[in-house]
Tab-separated table of C-alpha atoms and ligand atoms in Angstrom:
chain	number	residue	atom	x	y	z
A	13	UNK	CA	101.780	66.779	115.699
A	14	UNK	CA	102.048	69.430	113.059
A	15	UNK	CA	98.705	70.834	112.004
A	16	UNK	CA	97.461	70.293	108.471
A	17	UNK	CA	98.387	73.189	106.244
A	18	UNK	CA	96.591	74.590	103.267
A	19	UNK	CA	99.144	75.097	100.535
A	20	UNK	CA	98.871	77.854	97.929
A	21	UNK	CA	98.637	76.692	94.329
A	22	UNK	CA	98.566	80.114	92.688
A	23	UNK	CA	98.812	83.812	93.545
A	24	UNK	CA	95.052	83.803	94.163
A	25	UNK	CA	95.710	81.681	97.262
A	26	UNK	CA	97.974	84.372	98.738
A	27	UNK	CA	96.340	87.226	100.649
A	28	UNK	CA	96.175	90.666	99.052
A	29	UNK	CA	96.595	92.134	102.529
A	30	UNK	CA	99.897	93.971	102.993
A	31	UNK	CA	101.675	93.906	106.368
A	32	UNK	CA	104.750	95.808	105.168
A	33	UNK	CA	103.858	99.282	103.942
A	34	UNK	CA	105.415	100.605	100.738
A	35	UNK	CA	106.623	103.748	102.552
A	36	UNK	CA	110.111	102.458	103.341
A	37	UNK	CA	113.494	103.548	102.050
A	38	UNK	CA	114.916	100.314	100.657
A	39	UNK	CA	116.510	100.306	97.202
A	40	UNK	CA	114.294	99.367	94.244
A	41	UNK	CA	114.155	95.564	93.759
A	42	UNK	CA	115.471	94.824	97.252
A	43	UNK	CA	115.339	91.066	97.859
A	44	UNK	CA	115.239	91.515	101.627
A	45	UNK	CA	112.101	93.643	101.538
A	46	UNK	CA	110.375	91.241	99.143
A	47	UNK	CA	111.260	88.372	101.474
A	48	UNK	CA	109.750	90.148	104.468
A	49	UNK	CA	106.634	91.116	102.506
A	50	UNK	CA	105.988	87.533	101.356
A	51	UNK	CA	106.766	86.012	104.744
A	52	UNK	CA	104.283	88.358	106.423
A	53	UNK	CA	101.605	87.584	103.832
A	54	UNK	CA	102.079	83.877	104.545
A	55	UNK	CA	102.057	84.307	108.317
A	56	UNK	CA	99.149	86.759	108.709
A	57	UNK	CA	98.618	89.432	111.341
A	58	UNK	CA	99.034	87.479	114.590
A	59	UNK	CA	102.841	87.608	114.726
A	60	UNK	CA	105.625	89.418	116.537
A	61	UNK	CA	108.622	90.167	114.310
A	62	UNK	CA	112.128	90.203	115.772
A	63	UNK	CA	114.627	91.918	113.460
A	64	UNK	CA	118.307	92.572	114.127
A	65	UNK	CA	120.229	95.496	112.675
A	66	UNK	CA	120.655	95.427	108.910
A	67	UNK	CA	119.134	96.822	105.714
A	68	UNK	CA	115.655	95.541	106.521
A	69	UNK	CA	115.686	97.302	109.868
A	70	UNK	CA	117.164	100.650	108.854
A	71	UNK	CA	114.924	101.027	105.812
A	72	UNK	CA	111.641	100.184	107.561
A	73	UNK	CA	111.939	101.890	110.937
A	74	UNK	CA	113.044	105.465	110.364
A	75	UNK	CA	111.926	107.303	113.473
A	76	UNK	CA	109.142	108.341	113.971
A	77	UNK	CA	107.775	106.127	111.158
A	78	UNK	CA	107.445	102.394	110.690
A	79	UNK	CA	106.574	100.313	107.643
A	80	UNK	CA	105.563	97.336	109.810
A	81	UNK	CA	101.868	96.522	110.054
A	82	UNK	CA	102.527	93.922	112.766
A	83	UNK	CA	104.191	94.155	116.209
A	84	UNK	CA	107.925	94.553	115.660
A	85	UNK	CA	111.028	94.692	117.831
A	86	UNK	CA	114.452	95.796	116.660
A	87	UNK	CA	117.186	93.895	118.468
A	88	UNK	CA	120.960	94.034	118.553
A	89	UNK	CA	122.894	92.456	115.728
A	90	UNK	CA	123.925	89.456	117.821
A	91	UNK	CA	120.884	88.409	119.828
A	92	UNK	CA	117.800	87.889	117.637
A	93	UNK	CA	117.598	84.198	118.604
A	94	UNK	CA	117.798	85.023	122.312
A	95	UNK	CA	115.174	87.804	122.198
A	96	UNK	CA	112.808	85.649	120.124
A	97	UNK	CA	113.255	82.799	122.641
A	98	UNK	CA	112.264	85.129	125.477
A	99	UNK	CA	109.153	86.370	123.679
A	100	UNK	CA	108.084	82.832	122.797
A	101	UNK	CA	108.579	81.683	126.400
A	102	UNK	CA	106.580	84.684	127.676
A	103	UNK	CA	103.653	83.941	125.318
A	104	UNK	CA	103.674	80.314	126.458
A	105	UNK	CA	103.761	81.271	130.108
A	106	UNK	CA	100.975	83.878	129.791
A	107	UNK	CA	98.793	81.331	127.998
A	108	UNK	CA	99.488	78.802	130.732
A	109	UNK	CA	98.482	81.085	133.605
A	110	UNK	CA	95.368	82.163	131.704
A	111	UNK	CA	96.218	85.833	131.162
A	112	UNK	CA	96.557	85.358	127.385
A	113	UNK	CA	94.505	83.198	125.033
A	114	UNK	CA	96.338	83.618	121.750
A	115	UNK	CA	98.716	81.576	119.706
A	116	UNK	CA	100.799	84.546	118.526
A	117	UNK	CA	103.732	83.344	116.400
A	118	UNK	CA	107.221	84.701	116.853
A	119	UNK	CA	109.196	85.348	113.660
A	120	UNK	CA	112.817	86.344	113.349
A	121	UNK	CA	113.723	87.978	110.039
A	122	UNK	CA	117.490	88.441	109.904
A	123	UNK	CA	120.243	89.033	107.364
A	124	UNK	CA	123.188	86.782	106.609
A	125	UNK	CA	125.643	88.834	108.696
A	126	UNK	CA	123.285	88.615	111.664
A	127	UNK	CA	122.824	84.865	111.144
A	128	UNK	CA	125.900	83.160	109.661
A	129	UNK	CA	128.291	85.181	111.786
A	130	UNK	CA	127.447	87.336	114.745
A	131	UNK	CA	123.989	85.926	115.609
A	132	UNK	CA	124.943	82.265	115.163
A	133	UNK	CA	125.429	81.570	118.850
A	134	UNK	CA	122.020	82.996	119.814
A	135	UNK	CA	120.402	81.105	116.916
A	136	UNK	CA	122.033	77.833	117.982
A	137	UNK	CA	120.885	78.341	121.571
A	138	UNK	CA	117.329	78.973	120.402
A	139	UNK	CA	117.347	75.835	118.247
A	140	UNK	CA	118.919	73.710	120.969
A	141	UNK	CA	116.399	74.799	123.594
A	142	UNK	CA	113.579	74.015	121.163
A	143	UNK	CA	111.738	77.344	121.153
A	144	UNK	CA	108.724	77.409	118.826
A	145	UNK	CA	110.052	80.299	116.712
A	146	UNK	CA	110.297	80.625	112.932
A	147	UNK	CA	113.691	82.071	111.993
A	148	UNK	CA	113.809	83.473	108.451
A	149	UNK	CA	117.254	84.233	107.086
A	150	UNK	CA	117.186	86.651	104.153
A	151	UNK	CA	120.506	86.029	102.486
A	152	UNK	CA	121.842	88.853	100.320
A	153	UNK	CA	125.309	87.348	100.721
A	154	UNK	CA	127.107	90.268	102.407
A	155	UNK	CA	126.838	92.942	105.096
A	156	UNK	CA	124.964	95.263	102.761
A	157	UNK	CA	123.814	97.906	105.224
A	158	UNK	CA	127.328	98.954	106.159
A	159	UNK	CA	128.691	98.907	102.611
A	160	UNK	CA	129.037	95.395	101.107
A	161	UNK	CA	131.524	93.706	103.459
A	162	UNK	CA	132.070	89.959	103.182
A	163	UNK	CA	130.024	87.698	105.481
A	164	UNK	CA	130.084	83.946	106.081
A	165	UNK	CA	127.319	83.833	103.448
A	166	UNK	CA	129.336	85.562	100.725
A	167	UNK	CA	130.255	83.143	97.927
A	168	UNK	CA	133.779	82.409	96.752
A	169	UNK	CA	135.466	84.949	94.432
A	170	UNK	CA	132.753	87.596	95.019
A	171	UNK	CA	134.207	91.078	95.268
A	172	UNK	CA	133.357	92.924	98.486
A	173	UNK	CA	134.739	96.071	100.082
A	174	UNK	CA	136.698	93.978	102.585
A	175	UNK	CA	137.788	91.363	100.015
A	176	UNK	CA	138.432	93.396	96.855
A	177	UNK	CA	139.410	91.592	93.688
A	178	UNK	CA	142.860	92.052	92.186
A	179	UNK	CA	145.515	89.835	90.663
A	180	UNK	CA	146.573	88.304	94.005
A	181	UNK	CA	143.344	88.208	95.983
A	182	UNK	CA	140.438	87.120	93.796
A	183	UNK	CA	137.616	88.478	95.924
A	184	UNK	CA	136.435	86.298	98.796
A	185	UNK	CA	138.830	83.414	99.301
A	186	UNK	CA	136.575	81.116	101.296
A	187	UNK	CA	133.450	79.221	100.225
A	188	UNK	CA	129.960	80.169	101.414
A	189	UNK	CA	129.220	78.642	104.806
A	190	UNK	CA	126.653	75.815	104.672
A	191	UNK	CA	124.246	77.345	107.171
A	192	UNK	CA	121.472	74.839	106.404
A	193	UNK	CA	123.607	71.880	107.473
A	194	UNK	CA	124.498	73.694	110.709
A	195	UNK	CA	120.794	74.265	111.391
A	196	UNK	CA	119.826	70.712	110.365
A	197	UNK	CA	122.409	69.342	112.813
A	198	UNK	CA	120.189	70.695	115.611
A	199	UNK	CA	117.502	68.229	114.437
A	200	UNK	CA	114.689	70.768	114.556
A	201	UNK	CA	111.319	69.755	113.065
A	202	UNK	CA	111.525	71.850	109.897
A	203	UNK	CA	114.094	73.734	107.811
A	204	UNK	CA	113.953	74.776	104.168
A	205	UNK	CA	115.565	76.903	101.505
A	206	UNK	CA	113.516	79.297	99.377
A	207	UNK	CA	114.080	81.952	96.763
A	208	UNK	CA	112.193	85.216	96.136
A	209	UNK	CA	111.898	84.200	92.474
A	210	UNK	CA	109.664	81.269	93.553
A	211	UNK	CA	107.127	83.109	95.740
A	212	UNK	CA	104.481	80.371	95.932
A	213	UNK	CA	107.086	77.866	97.131
A	214	UNK	CA	108.310	80.447	99.660
A	215	UNK	CA	104.811	81.167	100.995
A	216	UNK	CA	104.063	77.441	101.302
A	217	UNK	CA	107.289	76.820	103.183
A	218	UNK	CA	106.402	79.571	105.653
A	219	UNK	CA	102.941	78.045	106.141
A	220	UNK	CA	104.445	74.584	106.743
A	221	UNK	CA	107.111	75.964	109.060
A	222	UNK	CA	104.487	77.752	111.183
A	223	UNK	CA	102.504	74.529	111.518
A	224	UNK	CA	105.505	72.914	113.226
A	225	UNK	CA	106.067	75.558	115.879
A	226	UNK	CA	104.116	73.632	118.516
A	227	UNK	CA	106.851	70.977	118.201
A	228	UNK	CA	109.880	73.260	118.076
A	229	UNK	CA	111.803	75.736	115.950
A	230	UNK	CA	111.700	76.157	112.182
A	231	UNK	CA	114.201	77.836	109.879
A	232	UNK	CA	113.878	79.143	106.314
A	233	UNK	CA	116.901	80.246	104.303
A	234	UNK	CA	115.760	82.648	101.565
A	235	UNK	CA	117.961	83.831	98.720
A	236	UNK	CA	117.387	87.607	98.541
A	237	UNK	CA	119.500	89.276	95.820
A	238	UNK	CA	120.768	92.835	96.311
A	239	UNK	CA	121.120	94.882	93.072
A	240	UNK	CA	123.790	97.331	94.340
A	241	UNK	CA	125.690	94.704	96.319
A	242	UNK	CA	125.793	92.079	93.568
A	243	UNK	CA	126.078	94.604	90.752
A	244	UNK	CA	123.140	94.266	88.377
A	245	UNK	CA	120.317	96.567	87.338
A	246	UNK	CA	117.075	96.587	89.313
A	247	UNK	CA	114.822	95.120	86.641
A	248	UNK	CA	116.984	91.966	86.524
A	249	UNK	CA	116.418	91.000	90.148
A	250	UNK	CA	113.932	88.179	89.703
A	251	UNK	CA	115.717	86.865	86.603
A	252	UNK	CA	119.000	86.637	88.528
A	253	UNK	CA	117.342	85.094	91.568
A	254	UNK	CA	115.744	82.471	89.315
A	255	UNK	CA	119.070	81.742	87.627
A	256	UNK	CA	120.574	81.020	91.045
A	257	UNK	CA	118.263	78.024	91.341
A	258	UNK	CA	118.294	77.062	87.652
A	259	UNK	CA	122.101	76.788	87.694
A	260	UNK	CA	122.162	74.713	90.887
A	261	UNK	CA	123.834	77.573	92.779
A	262	UNK	CA	120.919	77.881	95.228
A	263	UNK	CA	118.976	74.587	95.353
A	264	UNK	CA	115.499	74.399	96.878
A	265	UNK	CA	115.036	71.717	99.505
A	266	UNK	CA	113.356	70.930	102.805
A	267	UNK	CA	114.465	69.180	105.942
A	268	UNK	CA	111.271	67.753	107.334
A	269	UNK	CA	111.722	65.810	110.585
A	270	UNK	CA	115.187	64.596	109.575
A	271	UNK	CA	114.238	63.759	105.995
A	272	UNK	CA	115.698	65.726	103.138
A	273	UNK	CA	113.424	66.449	100.180
A	274	UNK	CA	114.723	68.209	97.081
A	275	UNK	CA	111.885	70.374	95.767
A	276	UNK	CA	110.939	71.239	92.213
A	277	UNK	CA	112.436	72.690	90.136
A	278	UNK	CA	115.721	71.764	91.877
A	279	UNK	CA	114.940	68.021	91.782
A	280	UNK	CA	115.273	68.106	87.995
A	281	UNK	CA	118.509	70.104	88.198
A	282	UNK	CA	120.148	67.216	90.043
A	283	UNK	CA	120.759	66.085	86.463
A	284	UNK	CA	123.660	68.277	85.430
A	285	UNK	CA	122.595	68.299	81.774
A	286	UNK	CA	119.357	70.094	82.653
A	287	UNK	CA	121.024	72.867	84.627
A	288	UNK	CA	121.692	76.262	83.053
A	289	UNK	CA	125.307	77.270	82.728
A	290	UNK	CA	126.694	78.838	85.892
A	291	UNK	CA	128.486	81.336	83.676
A	292	UNK	CA	125.134	82.972	82.874
A	293	UNK	CA	124.552	83.657	86.580
A	294	UNK	CA	128.120	84.722	87.375
A	295	UNK	CA	128.664	87.008	84.392
A	296	UNK	CA	125.398	88.883	84.981
A	297	UNK	CA	126.851	90.408	88.181
A	298	UNK	CA	129.714	92.843	88.628
A	299	UNK	CA	130.806	91.273	91.935
A	300	UNK	CA	132.183	88.456	89.761
A	301	UNK	CA	133.275	90.492	86.712
A	302	UNK	CA	136.960	89.580	87.286
A	303	UNK	CA	136.332	85.818	87.446
A	304	UNK	CA	138.055	83.660	84.807
A	305	UNK	CA	136.629	80.613	83.020
A	306	UNK	CA	138.963	78.449	85.092
A	307	UNK	CA	137.553	79.950	88.298
A	308	UNK	CA	133.971	79.400	87.086
A	309	UNK	CA	134.893	75.738	86.578
A	310	UNK	CA	136.036	75.632	90.208
A	311	UNK	CA	132.721	77.131	91.327
A	312	UNK	CA	130.865	74.591	89.205
A	313	UNK	CA	132.785	71.745	90.838
A	314	UNK	CA	131.774	73.065	94.294
A	315	UNK	CA	128.127	73.111	93.153
A	316	UNK	CA	128.383	69.524	91.859
A	317	UNK	CA	129.875	68.391	95.160
A	318	UNK	CA	127.185	70.133	97.181
A	319	UNK	CA	124.320	68.811	95.056
A	320	UNK	CA	125.787	65.308	95.364
A	321	UNK	CA	125.848	65.730	99.129
A	322	UNK	CA	122.169	66.804	99.096
A	323	UNK	CA	121.308	63.899	96.811
A	324	UNK	CA	122.919	61.403	99.188
A	325	UNK	CA	120.995	62.884	102.120
A	326	UNK	CA	117.733	62.747	100.179
A	327	UNK	CA	118.371	59.160	99.019
A	328	UNK	CA	119.004	58.137	102.612
A	329	UNK	CA	115.825	59.866	103.783
A	330	UNK	CA	113.339	57.226	102.615
A	331	UNK	CA	109.692	57.962	101.916
A	332	UNK	CA	108.609	61.449	100.864
A	333	UNK	CA	106.549	63.641	103.201
A	334	UNK	CA	102.752	63.318	103.350
A	335	UNK	CA	102.304	66.833	101.893
A	336	UNK	CA	101.007	67.141	98.358
B	457	TPP	C1	127.719	94.370	117.255
B	457	TPP	C2	127.571	95.156	115.990
B	457	TPP	N1	128.583	95.166	115.096
B	457	TPP	C3	128.455	95.859	113.957
B	457	TPP	C4	127.329	96.595	113.701
B	457	TPP	C5	127.233	97.414	112.442
B	457	TPP	N2	126.296	96.883	111.497
B	457	TPP	C6	125.036	97.339	111.392
B	457	TPP	S1	124.164	96.602	110.161
B	457	TPP	C7	125.498	95.674	109.719
B	457	TPP	C8	125.416	94.750	108.527
B	457	TPP	C9	124.249	93.817	108.567
B	457	TPP	O1	124.455	92.817	107.615
B	457	TPP	P1	123.404	91.671	107.366
B	457	TPP	O2	122.999	91.033	108.639
B	457	TPP	O3	123.965	90.772	106.330
B	457	TPP	O4	122.139	92.452	106.829
B	457	TPP	P2	122.007	93.396	105.531
B	457	TPP	O5	122.497	94.756	105.912
B	457	TPP	O6	122.783	92.770	104.432
B	457	TPP	O7	120.529	93.423	105.261
B	457	TPP	C10	126.596	95.933	110.546
B	457	TPP	C11	127.918	95.326	110.412
B	457	TPP	C12	126.301	96.564	114.660
B	457	TPP	N3	125.150	97.214	114.469
B	457	TPP	N4	126.447	95.840	115.790
């Protein structure tokens, strides 16, 4: 059984302790760094962080320095799930033979390239074998560290260095991969989406996820905007992240033991009339500066379809969870 969790109601319920030092080299307003900072605050000091190559890694671990205030291992781009599985199994085994008496949690914090694409196989193996690991995906929607190349998480029409926008090719041709449905299909105890613009929701989802690790894996998909990669100025980061949810582009929901719950404020945005116009979100970013009104309509239709799919899953899920 999952343990009871104490949920934060305000910022006063979140620790002031910092586990990620400010002395790193990430860009101002980096969504990935904010994700890691909040996740660590929610998890506390007794964790081991597994982090594959990407912006978060290169900006926090410049030899001989580290910004990490918790044990940390940098792993190859493709094997975070496998390394985390090994560490979790080792902790379990050491506890069993009596040489360790600690419930140290294993956290993966990985980018979209390392998750949607190259690390997917290791992630799937970890989920299938049921390792008690929390995998946090910080999704900045491209391979940012190597210069804004398209990933499976990049949305349709977004301009990247590998899918530039012109009159023939309109940026990325394909839709964003639905990573949550892939994870949910492994029927793990807990999966959720979160957004750096809703930090209390994010912290609470990490707390809940950690409480399930004695039953199996948990996964949190966090929207983590990237000012240079998406093309907006630093001070707009939270505003743009919030718009992603307010327009229905990045809905907040949880998969809790095979039940889908659409969380506030996204539950209200199931009503199309209450959603903000997608145009506001799209036109605020240069990666979409070439997009026409017709193309925005196409993107809006994809959002409607996806929200309808979530709605059907939530309607079929029955009673809400016991958490309040
Ligand atoms: C096997 C392998 N291929 C390619 C690279 C080069 N590489 C390093 S970081 C990176 C991009 C990482 O993208 P993502 O996981 O989305 O994280 P972000 O940089 O956006 O934070 C790539 C392609 C690598 N390190 N290993």
